[in-house]
């Protein structure tokens, strides 16, 4: 199964950009990169996805390296409500979420 | 429905009893997933259904766990002879699974406490 690697935790000051990395070196050529986040123990919520090009939506930006082996999720102006666990599950079919990155936004 | 619906939202059961957890996916979604999350832990994959294909059961932790999906829609996760370590939130998700990429939508989970 494809695997991803994420740092277990990060802190970010409120109002600053939060940059969350994900290593997905085993990703296949036609697999999308997806990001989700989970607040407390609610079901994870979709944030953004991309294949090769960088993407931006109202929540975040996604930067994918040219070789597609890693990506960075950017929350441009983090707020306290962005405190959550962020996941970048690999692959297609069954999605293995792992433990993600626990982002804490500090006031 | 508008989203993935799970029931019950909370269940307290005695050790050794069987429990059934139900998931009603988003209408038209062909893929359905079950995950388990123990307190403070990450999401643990349990089982994946895709259309009429045989389910991927590779994440089921023991033979006490089973799941079925009837008519390609509603799914039931059954835990037999529950143990205290089964206490967790059980999350169901569905997607349209169009191939290389698809967004997964989660329900709010079923909280199971085994006493």
Short mmCIF file of C-alpha atoms in Angstrom, two decimals:
data_model
loop_
_atom_site.label_atom_id
_atom_site.label_comp_id
_atom_site.label_asym_id
_atom_site.label_seq_id
_atom_site.Cartn_x
_atom_site.Cartn_y
_atom_site.Cartn_z
CA UNK A 1 0.00 0.00 0.00
CA UNK A 2 1.13 3.55 -0.69
CA UNK A 3 2.28 5.46 2.38
CA UNK A 4 2.64 9.06 3.42
CA UNK A 5 4.79 10.68 6.06
CA UNK A 6 3.75 13.73 8.06
CA UNK A 7 5.24 15.42 11.12
CA UNK A 8 3.24 14.48 14.20
CA UNK A 9 2.67 18.03 15.38
CA UNK A 10 3.17 21.69 14.53
CA UNK A 11 2.42 25.04 16.13
CA UNK A 12 1.49 28.21 14.30
CA UNK A 13 0.80 31.72 15.54
CA UNK A 14 -2.65 33.05 14.85
CA UNK A 15 -2.73 35.16 11.70
CA UNK A 16 0.42 33.60 10.30
CA UNK A 17 0.62 31.10 7.47
CA UNK A 18 0.61 27.45 8.45
CA UNK A 19 2.61 25.22 6.11
CA UNK A 20 1.96 21.52 6.57
CA UNK A 21 4.20 19.10 4.67
CA UNK A 22 3.41 15.63 3.41
CA UNK A 23 5.78 13.14 1.87
CA UNK A 24 4.11 10.73 -0.55
CA UNK A 25 7.09 9.29 -2.39
CA UNK A 26 5.22 6.14 -3.46
CA UNK A 27 2.34 7.95 -5.12
CA UNK A 28 1.36 6.67 -8.54
CA UNK A 29 1.27 8.89 -11.58
CA UNK A 30 -2.48 9.14 -11.77
CA UNK A 31 -3.27 9.39 -8.06
CA UNK A 32 -4.49 12.67 -6.68
CA UNK A 33 -3.10 14.25 -3.55
CA UNK A 34 -5.90 14.84 -1.06
CA UNK A 35 -5.94 16.75 2.21
CA UNK A 36 -8.47 16.43 5.00
CA UNK A 37 -8.71 17.75 8.53
CA UNK A 38 -10.37 16.49 11.67
CA UNK A 39 -11.52 18.75 14.47
CA UNK A 40 -11.84 16.91 17.79
CA UNK A 41 -13.38 13.55 16.95
CA UNK A 42 -15.73 14.71 14.24
CA UNK A 43 -15.52 12.99 10.90
CA UNK A 44 -12.63 14.32 8.78
CA UNK A 45 -13.54 17.04 6.30
CA UNK A 46 -12.24 17.54 2.81
CA UNK A 47 -9.94 20.55 2.30
CA UNK A 48 -8.38 20.41 -1.14
CA UNK A 49 -6.90 18.08 -3.74
CA UNK A 50 -4.63 18.23 -6.77
CA UNK A 51 -2.82 16.10 -9.30
CA UNK A 52 0.16 18.02 -10.64
CA UNK A 53 -0.61 21.71 -10.56
CA UNK A 54 -0.83 23.89 -7.52
CA UNK A 55 -4.38 24.47 -6.35
CA UNK A 56 -6.15 27.11 -4.29
CA UNK A 57 -9.62 27.32 -2.85
CA UNK A 58 -11.33 29.33 -0.17
CA UNK A 59 -9.81 27.23 2.58
CA UNK A 60 -6.23 26.62 1.56
CA UNK A 61 -3.56 26.33 -1.08
CA UNK A 62 -1.84 23.15 -2.17
CA UNK A 63 1.69 23.10 -3.51
CA UNK A 64 2.81 19.86 -5.18
CA UNK A 65 6.45 19.35 -6.09
CA UNK A 66 7.29 18.71 -9.72
CA UNK A 67 8.23 15.10 -9.00
CA UNK A 68 4.97 14.72 -6.99
CA UNK A 69 6.80 13.08 -4.13
CA UNK A 70 5.70 15.68 -1.63
CA UNK A 71 3.17 18.43 -1.11
CA UNK A 72 2.52 21.31 1.25
CA UNK A 73 -0.83 22.47 2.49
CA UNK A 74 -0.88 26.19 3.20
CA UNK A 75 -3.40 27.89 5.45
CA UNK A 76 -2.58 31.51 4.60
CA UNK A 77 -3.90 33.19 7.74
CA UNK A 78 -4.37 30.57 10.43
CA UNK A 79 -7.10 31.10 13.01
CA UNK A 80 -7.79 29.33 16.28
CA UNK A 81 -10.51 27.37 14.50
CA UNK A 82 -7.87 25.80 12.26
CA UNK A 83 -6.54 23.84 15.22
CA UNK A 84 -7.08 20.26 14.06
CA UNK A 85 -5.39 17.11 12.83
CA UNK A 86 -4.50 17.31 9.14
CA UNK A 87 -4.24 14.22 6.93
CA UNK A 88 -2.92 13.59 3.43
CA UNK A 89 -4.09 10.01 2.74
CA UNK A 90 -2.39 8.36 -0.20
CA UNK A 91 -3.64 6.29 -3.01
CA UNK A 92 -6.94 5.30 -4.43
CA UNK A 93 -9.54 2.83 -3.42
CA UNK A 94 -9.08 2.36 0.29
CA UNK A 95 -7.59 5.44 1.94
CA UNK A 96 -5.13 5.00 4.78
CA UNK A 97 -5.29 8.12 6.92
CA UNK A 98 -2.62 7.35 9.50
CA UNK A 99 -2.03 9.72 12.40
CA UNK A 100 -1.69 13.01 10.50
CA UNK A 101 -0.23 16.29 11.77
CA UNK A 102 -1.74 17.86 14.87
CA UNK A 103 -1.73 21.60 14.19
CA UNK A 104 -2.14 23.92 17.13
CA UNK A 105 -2.82 27.56 16.34
CA UNK A 106 -1.65 29.77 19.18
CA UNK A 107 -3.27 33.05 20.16
CA UNK B 1 -29.77 11.98 2.06
CA UNK B 2 -27.68 15.10 2.33
CA UNK B 3 -24.77 13.38 4.01
CA UNK B 4 -23.50 10.12 5.43
CA UNK B 5 -25.76 9.02 8.25
CA UNK B 6 -24.64 6.72 11.06
CA UNK B 7 -26.56 5.11 13.87
CA UNK B 8 -26.55 4.82 16.76
CA UNK B 9 -24.58 7.94 17.56
CA UNK B 10 -23.72 6.52 20.97
CA UNK B 11 -23.77 2.94 22.23
CA UNK B 12 -22.83 1.56 25.63
CA UNK B 13 -22.66 -2.21 25.77
CA UNK B 14 -21.49 -4.86 28.19
CA UNK B 15 -18.37 -6.84 27.51
CA UNK B 16 -19.21 -9.99 25.58
CA UNK B 17 -22.31 -8.62 23.87
CA UNK B 18 -22.68 -8.19 20.12
CA UNK B 19 -23.24 -4.76 18.56
CA UNK B 20 -24.33 -3.57 15.15
CA UNK B 21 -23.46 -0.17 13.73
CA UNK B 22 -25.27 1.15 10.70
CA UNK B 23 -24.13 3.44 7.91
CA UNK B 24 -26.31 5.04 5.25
CA UNK B 25 -24.03 6.53 2.58
CA UNK B 26 -24.70 9.47 0.31
CA UNK B 27 -27.15 8.46 -2.39
CA UNK B 28 -25.38 7.25 -5.51
CA UNK B 29 -22.01 6.73 -3.89
CA UNK B 30 -20.56 3.40 -4.89
CA UNK B 31 -17.68 3.29 -2.42
CA UNK B 32 -18.14 2.89 1.33
CA UNK B 33 -15.48 2.81 4.03
CA UNK B 34 -15.34 1.98 7.72
CA UNK B 35 -12.69 3.38 10.03
CA UNK B 36 -12.09 3.14 13.76
CA UNK B 37 -10.55 5.81 15.95
CA UNK B 38 -9.58 5.15 19.54
CA UNK B 39 -9.22 8.08 21.89
CA UNK B 40 -6.27 10.25 20.87
CA UNK B 41 -5.29 7.96 18.03
CA UNK B 42 -5.35 8.23 14.24
CA UNK B 43 -7.92 6.75 11.91
CA UNK B 44 -7.59 3.01 11.53
CA UNK B 45 -8.87 1.58 8.24
CA UNK B 46 -11.21 -1.37 8.71
CA UNK B 47 -12.97 -2.27 5.46
CA UNK B 48 -13.77 -0.86 2.00
CA UNK B 49 -16.65 -1.68 -0.32
CA UNK B 50 -16.61 -0.67 -3.98
CA UNK B 51 -19.65 -1.46 -6.07
CA UNK B 52 -20.15 -5.16 -6.60
CA UNK B 53 -16.50 -6.05 -6.04
CA UNK B 54 -15.40 -8.18 -3.13
CA UNK B 55 -14.77 -5.91 -0.14
CA UNK B 56 -11.25 -5.17 1.04
CA UNK B 57 -11.31 -6.55 4.58
CA UNK B 58 -7.61 -6.18 5.21
CA UNK B 59 -8.08 -3.77 8.11
CA UNK B 60 -10.47 -5.81 10.23
CA UNK B 61 -8.59 -6.45 13.51
CA UNK B 62 -10.05 -9.87 14.29
CA UNK B 63 -12.70 -12.35 13.19
CA UNK B 64 -15.06 -10.79 15.72
CA UNK B 65 -15.47 -7.92 13.26
CA UNK B 66 -17.52 -8.23 10.10
CA UNK B 67 -19.36 -5.91 7.75
CA UNK B 68 -21.82 -6.22 4.97
CA UNK B 69 -23.36 -3.90 2.47
CA UNK B 70 -26.78 -4.79 1.23
CA UNK B 71 -28.06 -3.67 -2.15
CA UNK B 72 -24.99 -1.53 -2.68
CA UNK B 73 -26.21 1.03 -0.20
CA UNK B 74 -26.61 0.64 3.57
CA UNK B 75 -23.79 -1.05 5.47
CA UNK B 76 -23.71 -2.72 8.86
CA UNK B 77 -20.56 -3.24 10.91
CA UNK B 78 -20.96 -6.04 13.44
CA UNK B 79 -18.72 -6.62 16.41
CA UNK B 80 -19.23 -9.93 18.18
CA UNK B 81 -18.31 -10.65 21.80
CA UNK B 82 -17.22 -7.06 22.38
CA UNK B 83 -14.10 -6.34 24.40
CA UNK B 84 -13.12 -3.17 26.24
CA UNK B 85 -10.43 -2.44 23.65
CA UNK B 86 -13.21 -2.16 21.06
CA UNK B 87 -14.27 1.11 22.66
CA UNK B 88 -13.78 3.78 20.01
CA UNK B 89 -15.60 5.95 17.54
CA UNK B 90 -16.49 4.08 14.37
CA UNK B 91 -16.55 6.33 11.32
CA UNK B 92 -18.22 5.53 8.04
CA UNK B 93 -17.50 7.35 4.80
CA UNK B 94 -18.60 7.18 1.20
CA UNK B 95 -17.44 8.45 -2.16
CA UNK B 96 -18.36 8.28 -5.80
CA UNK B 97 -15.01 6.59 -6.45
CA UNK B 98 -14.59 7.80 -10.02
CA UNK B 99 -11.12 6.33 -10.24
CA UNK B 100 -7.93 8.24 -9.75
CA UNK B 101 -9.39 10.73 -7.35
CA UNK B 102 -12.52 11.13 -5.35
CA UNK B 103 -13.54 13.08 -2.28
CA UNK B 104 -14.53 11.04 0.75
CA UNK B 105 -17.41 12.23 2.89
CA UNK B 106 -17.57 11.12 6.49
CA UNK B 107 -20.44 10.63 8.88
CA UNK B 108 -20.35 11.90 12.44
CA UNK B 109 -19.48 8.47 13.80
CA UNK B 110 -20.86 5.96 16.25
CA UNK B 111 -19.29 6.18 19.69
CA UNK B 112 -18.98 2.72 21.21
CA UNK B 113 -18.20 2.19 24.88
CA UNK B 114 -17.72 -1.35 26.16
CA UNK B 115 -18.05 -1.64 29.93
#
